[in-house]
Coordinates of C-alpha atoms in Angstrom, one line a residue:
M1 CA -97.6 -100.8 9.7
Q2 CA -96.2 -104.0 8.5
S3 CA -99.7 -105.8 8.6
V4 CA -101.2 -102.8 6.6
S5 CA -98.5 -103.1 3.9
T6 CA -99.1 -106.7 3.6
K7 CA -102.8 -106.2 3.0
L8 CA -101.9 -103.8 0.2
T9 CA -99.6 -106.2 -1.9
P10 CA -100.6 -107.0 -5.4
Q11 CA -100.9 -110.7 -4.5
S12 CA -103.4 -110.0 -1.7
N13 CA -105.3 -107.8 -4.0
R14 CA -105.6 -110.4 -6.7
H15 CA -106.6 -113.0 -4.0
R16 CA -109.5 -110.6 -2.8
Q17 CA -110.5 -109.9 -6.5
L18 CA -110.6 -113.6 -7.2
G19 CA -112.7 -114.2 -4.2
F20 CA -115.1 -111.5 -5.2
I21 CA -115.5 -112.9 -8.8
L22 CA -116.1 -116.4 -7.2
A23 CA -118.7 -115.1 -4.8
L24 CA -120.5 -112.9 -7.4
T25 CA -120.6 -116.0 -9.9
G26 CA -121.9 -118.2 -7.1
C27 CA -124.6 -115.7 -6.3
V28 CA -125.6 -115.3 -10.0
L29 CA -125.9 -119.2 -10.3
F30 CA -128.0 -119.4 -7.1
S31 CA -130.3 -116.7 -8.2
V32 CA -131.0 -118.6 -11.6
K33 CA -132.5 -121.6 -9.6
P34 CA -136.2 -120.2 -9.0
V35 CA -136.5 -119.4 -12.7
F36 CA -135.4 -122.9 -13.7
V37 CA -137.7 -124.5 -11.1
K38 CA -140.6 -122.4 -12.4
L39 CA -139.9 -123.6 -16.0
L40 CA -139.8 -127.3 -14.6
F41 CA -143.2 -126.6 -13.2
L42 CA -144.4 -125.4 -16.6
H43 CA -143.2 -128.8 -17.8
D44 CA -145.7 -130.4 -15.4
A45 CA -143.0 -131.6 -13.0
T46 CA -144.0 -132.0 -9.4
V47 CA -142.0 -130.7 -6.4
M48 CA -140.9 -134.2 -5.7
E49 CA -139.6 -134.7 -9.1
V50 CA -137.7 -131.4 -9.2
M51 CA -136.0 -132.4 -6.1
F52 CA -135.3 -135.9 -7.5
L53 CA -133.8 -134.4 -10.5
R54 CA -131.8 -132.1 -8.7
A55 CA -130.4 -134.7 -6.4
L56 CA -129.8 -137.1 -9.4
F57 CA -127.5 -134.9 -11.3
S58 CA -125.7 -133.5 -8.2
V59 CA -125.0 -136.4 -5.9
P60 CA -122.3 -138.1 -8.1
I61 CA -120.1 -134.8 -8.0
Y62 CA -120.3 -134.7 -4.2
V63 CA -119.6 -138.6 -3.9
V64 CA -116.5 -138.4 -6.1
T65 CA -115.1 -135.5 -4.3
F66 CA -115.7 -137.0 -1.0
L67 CA -114.0 -140.1 -2.0
L68 CA -111.0 -138.0 -3.2
L69 CA -111.0 -136.3 0.4
L70 CA -110.9 -139.7 2.1
R71 CA -107.4 -140.2 0.7
S72 CA -106.2 -138.1 3.6
Q73 CA -106.0 -139.9 7.1
K74 CA -107.1 -136.6 8.7
N75 CA -110.4 -136.7 6.6
R76 CA -111.1 -140.3 7.3
A77 CA -110.5 -139.7 11.1
L78 CA -113.2 -137.1 10.9
L79 CA -115.8 -139.7 10.0
K80 CA -115.9 -141.3 13.5
T81 CA -117.1 -138.1 15.4
Q82 CA -118.4 -135.6 12.8
L83 CA -120.2 -137.6 10.1
L84 CA -123.6 -137.7 11.8
P85 CA -123.7 -134.1 13.1
T86 CA -122.8 -132.9 9.6
L87 CA -125.4 -135.0 7.9
G88 CA -128.0 -133.8 10.4
I89 CA -127.0 -130.3 9.6
G90 CA -127.1 -130.9 5.9
F91 CA -130.6 -132.5 6.3
L92 CA -131.9 -129.4 7.8
G93 CA -130.4 -127.1 5.3
Y94 CA -130.7 -129.1 2.0
V95 CA -133.6 -131.2 2.5
M96 CA -136.1 -129.4 4.7
A97 CA -135.2 -126.0 3.5
S98 CA -135.1 -127.1 -0.1
Y99 CA -138.5 -128.9 0.0
L100 CA -140.2 -125.9 1.7
D101 CA -138.6 -123.5 -0.9
L102 CA -139.9 -125.5 -3.8
E103 CA -143.3 -126.0 -2.3
G104 CA -143.5 -122.2 -1.5
L105 CA -142.6 -121.5 -5.3
T106 CA -145.8 -123.3 -6.4
Y107 CA -147.8 -120.4 -4.8
V108 CA -145.8 -117.3 -5.4
T109 CA -143.6 -115.7 -8.1
A110 CA -139.9 -116.2 -8.4
Q111 CA -139.4 -112.6 -7.5
L112 CA -141.1 -112.9 -4.1
E113 CA -139.5 -116.3 -3.4
R114 CA -135.9 -114.9 -3.6
L115 CA -136.8 -111.9 -1.6
I116 CA -138.3 -113.9 1.3
I117 CA -135.4 -116.3 1.2
F118 CA -133.1 -113.4 1.2
L119 CA -134.3 -112.3 4.6
F120 CA -132.7 -115.2 6.3
P121 CA -130.0 -113.0 8.0
S122 CA -132.8 -111.3 10.0
L123 CA -134.0 -114.8 11.3
V124 CA -130.4 -115.5 12.4
V125 CA -130.6 -112.3 14.4
F126 CA -133.8 -113.2 16.1
I127 CA -132.6 -116.8 16.8
N128 CA -129.4 -115.6 18.5
W129 CA -131.6 -113.2 20.4
G130 CA -134.2 -115.8 21.6
F131 CA -131.7 -118.7 22.3
M132 CA -128.3 -117.1 22.9
G133 CA -129.2 -113.9 24.5
I134 CA -127.5 -111.8 22.0
K135 CA -129.8 -108.7 21.9
P136 CA -129.7 -106.7 18.7
S137 CA -129.6 -102.8 18.9
K138 CA -132.4 -100.6 18.2
L139 CA -130.9 -99.7 14.9
M140 CA -130.6 -103.3 13.9
L141 CA -134.3 -104.0 14.7
F142 CA -135.3 -101.0 12.8
T143 CA -133.1 -102.2 9.8
L144 CA -134.8 -105.5 9.8
V145 CA -138.3 -103.9 10.0
I146 CA -137.4 -102.0 6.8
G147 CA -137.0 -105.4 5.0
Y148 CA -140.3 -106.8 6.2
V149 CA -142.0 -103.7 5.0
G150 CA -140.6 -104.3 1.6
I151 CA -141.9 -108.0 1.6
G152 CA -145.2 -106.7 2.8
L153 CA -145.7 -104.3 -0.1
I154 CA -145.0 -107.0 -2.7
V155 CA -147.2 -109.5 -0.8
A156 CA -150.1 -107.1 -0.7
H157 CA -149.6 -106.3 -4.4
D158 CA -149.5 -109.8 -5.4
M159 CA -152.6 -110.9 -3.3
S160 CA -154.7 -108.4 -5.5
S161 CA -154.0 -110.5 -8.5
M162 CA -153.1 -113.9 -7.2
G163 CA -155.3 -114.2 -4.0
N164 CA -154.7 -115.9 -0.7
D165 CA -152.2 -118.4 -2.4
V166 CA -149.5 -115.6 -1.9
L167 CA -150.0 -115.8 1.8
I168 CA -149.7 -119.6 1.9
G169 CA -146.7 -119.5 -0.2
S170 CA -145.1 -116.7 1.8
A171 CA -145.5 -118.5 5.0
I172 CA -144.1 -121.7 3.6
L173 CA -140.9 -119.7 2.3
A174 CA -140.7 -118.1 5.7
L175 CA -140.4 -121.7 7.2
S176 CA -137.7 -122.5 4.6
A177 CA -135.8 -119.4 5.5
L178 CA -136.0 -120.2 9.1
C179 CA -134.6 -123.8 8.5
F180 CA -131.8 -122.2 6.4
A181 CA -131.0 -119.6 9.2
I182 CA -130.7 -122.5 11.8
Y183 CA -128.6 -124.2 9.3
L184 CA -126.2 -121.4 9.0
I185 CA -125.8 -121.1 12.8
L186 CA -125.2 -124.7 13.3
S187 CA -122.9 -125.1 10.1
K188 CA -120.6 -122.2 11.0
K189 CA -119.3 -124.2 14.1
Q190 CA -119.3 -127.4 12.3
I191 CA -117.1 -125.9 9.4
Q192 CA -114.6 -124.7 11.9
K193 CA -114.3 -128.4 13.1
V194 CA -114.1 -130.1 9.7
G195 CA -113.3 -127.4 7.1
S196 CA -115.6 -126.1 4.3
T197 CA -114.8 -128.7 1.7
W198 CA -115.3 -131.7 3.9
F199 CA -118.5 -130.1 5.2
T200 CA -119.9 -129.2 1.8
C201 CA -119.2 -132.9 0.5
V202 CA -120.7 -134.5 3.4
A203 CA -123.7 -132.2 4.3
M204 CA -124.9 -131.7 0.5
G205 CA -123.6 -135.3 -0.5
G206 CA -125.7 -136.8 2.3
A207 CA -128.8 -134.5 1.8
T208 CA -128.9 -135.1 -2.0
A209 CA -128.5 -138.9 -1.5
T210 CA -131.4 -138.7 1.1
L211 CA -133.5 -136.9 -1.3
L212 CA -133.0 -139.6 -4.0
L213 CA -134.2 -142.3 -1.4
L214 CA -137.3 -140.1 -0.6
T215 CA -138.3 -138.9 -3.9
T216 CA -137.7 -141.9 -6.1
P217 CA -141.0 -143.6 -5.2
A218 CA -143.0 -140.4 -6.1
T219 CA -141.2 -139.8 -9.4
R220 CA -141.9 -140.9 -12.7
P221 CA -139.4 -143.1 -14.7
L222 CA -136.7 -141.2 -16.4
S223 CA -138.1 -142.4 -19.8
E224 CA -141.1 -140.5 -19.2
F225 CA -139.4 -137.1 -18.8
S226 CA -139.0 -134.9 -21.8
M227 CA -135.4 -133.8 -23.0
E228 CA -136.2 -130.3 -22.0
T229 CA -137.3 -131.5 -18.4
L230 CA -134.0 -133.4 -18.0
Q231 CA -132.0 -130.5 -19.3
L232 CA -133.5 -128.1 -16.7
G233 CA -132.9 -130.8 -14.0
F234 CA -129.3 -131.1 -15.1
L235 CA -129.0 -127.1 -14.9
I236 CA -130.6 -127.0 -11.4
G237 CA -128.5 -129.9 -10.1
I238 CA -125.0 -128.9 -11.5
V239 CA -125.2 -125.2 -12.4
C240 CA -127.4 -123.9 -9.6
T241 CA -126.4 -126.4 -6.8
V242 CA -122.9 -127.9 -7.2
L243 CA -121.0 -125.2 -8.8
P244 CA -122.2 -122.3 -6.6
S245 CA -121.6 -124.4 -3.4
Y246 CA -118.1 -124.8 -4.2
L247 CA -117.7 -121.3 -5.6
I248 CA -119.1 -119.7 -2.4
A249 CA -116.8 -122.1 -0.1
A250 CA -113.8 -120.9 -2.2
A251 CA -114.8 -117.3 -1.8
M252 CA -115.3 -117.6 2.0
A253 CA -111.6 -118.6 2.2
R254 CA -110.6 -115.3 0.4
L255 CA -113.2 -112.7 1.6
S256 CA -114.4 -111.4 4.9
P257 CA -118.0 -112.2 5.8
A258 CA -118.9 -108.5 5.3
V259 CA -117.6 -108.4 1.9
L260 CA -119.0 -111.8 0.9
S261 CA -122.4 -110.7 2.0
L262 CA -122.2 -107.6 -0.3
T263 CA -122.1 -110.0 -3.4
S264 CA -125.4 -111.7 -2.3
N265 CA -127.2 -108.4 -2.5
A266 CA -127.3 -108.7 -6.3
G267 CA -129.3 -112.0 -6.1
P268 CA -132.8 -110.7 -5.9
A269 CA -132.2 -108.1 -8.7
I270 CA -130.8 -111.0 -10.9
T271 CA -133.8 -113.2 -10.2
A272 CA -136.3 -110.4 -10.8
A273 CA -134.6 -109.6 -14.2
L274 CA -134.7 -113.2 -15.4
A275 CA -138.3 -113.8 -14.0
V276 CA -139.7 -110.9 -16.0
T277 CA -137.7 -111.6 -19.3
V278 CA -138.0 -115.5 -19.1
L279 CA -141.2 -116.2 -17.3
G280 CA -143.0 -112.9 -18.1
E281 CA -143.6 -112.0 -14.5
V282 CA -145.0 -108.6 -13.7
F283 CA -142.7 -106.0 -12.4
T284 CA -144.3 -103.0 -11.0
L285 CA -143.3 -99.9 -9.0
W286 CA -144.5 -101.7 -5.9
H287 CA -142.0 -104.6 -6.6
A288 CA -139.2 -102.1 -7.2
I289 CA -139.7 -100.3 -3.9
G290 CA -140.1 -103.7 -2.0
M291 CA -136.9 -104.9 -3.5
I292 CA -135.0 -101.8 -2.7
L293 CA -136.2 -102.0 0.9
V294 CA -135.4 -105.6 1.3
I295 CA -131.7 -105.3 -0.4
Y296 CA -131.2 -102.2 1.7
S297 CA -132.2 -103.9 5.0
V298 CA -130.0 -106.9 4.3
Y299 CA -127.0 -104.6 3.4
L300 CA -127.3 -102.7 6.6
S301 CA -128.0 -105.6 8.8
N302 CA -124.8 -107.4 7.4
K303 CA -122.8 -104.1 7.9
L304 CA -124.0 -103.7 11.4
S305 CA -123.3 -107.5 12.3
S306 CA -119.7 -107.0 11.0
Q307 CA -119.0 -104.1 13.3

């Protein structure tokens, strides 16, 4: 009885409410990214240049935060044993997955991109099944099929107007989602060892620094970018990368995984609304049905996983 009453205290309620606000805000900021990327493409920025601008504006924040963390002896001690594993995980999640995500966006709409990436929990289930022997229930498998049917409806519709590019882009985005799913599995254990803030700084800081090295040779001088392009790069780097990464990390400390996952369900709808109003993308009945199926699938799969 004591544990129940503790959960119902005003302080704990405020704690959860703050966590929900942080998670929802992070979800909104993440969901805006595909729209900003599409706008950068309209300003003739290449995939490599988008990655360069994102890294350019975000890496200083991670470096400064990491230097502040190193004031602690405990955090400095982690460098000896956990630096390389964390950097490797960050490379997979924020270099490979990000590159494939942006490349896929050159072929498909922002709406379809967000929905395909949104299916990464299903890939986590399949990876756990194939490599760890954690067999999903029949209900879980049926739930995941619902999501793929939703994606199939949108892909079939978009192919009628955009051709085979939709298939190419969808395949690339599926690889991005796979990289991110593997990243999530690996990062969960790593975060338990080093903490979410240390992990975020090292993984994302190392990844963005790597991106700067890899993309600089393929990028125009900054003087050749328009002010609008630089502004969009700043928004992607700070507003859609740095801020949500810390907001989600802070929310994770206040919410259960099940509640946290609920906030992410709003992501595809937010992206779709912005894609239609800002980019002028088409939103049909097929898109609505597909989105509902995908969101419902992810909601049910998260609910089943938490049981």
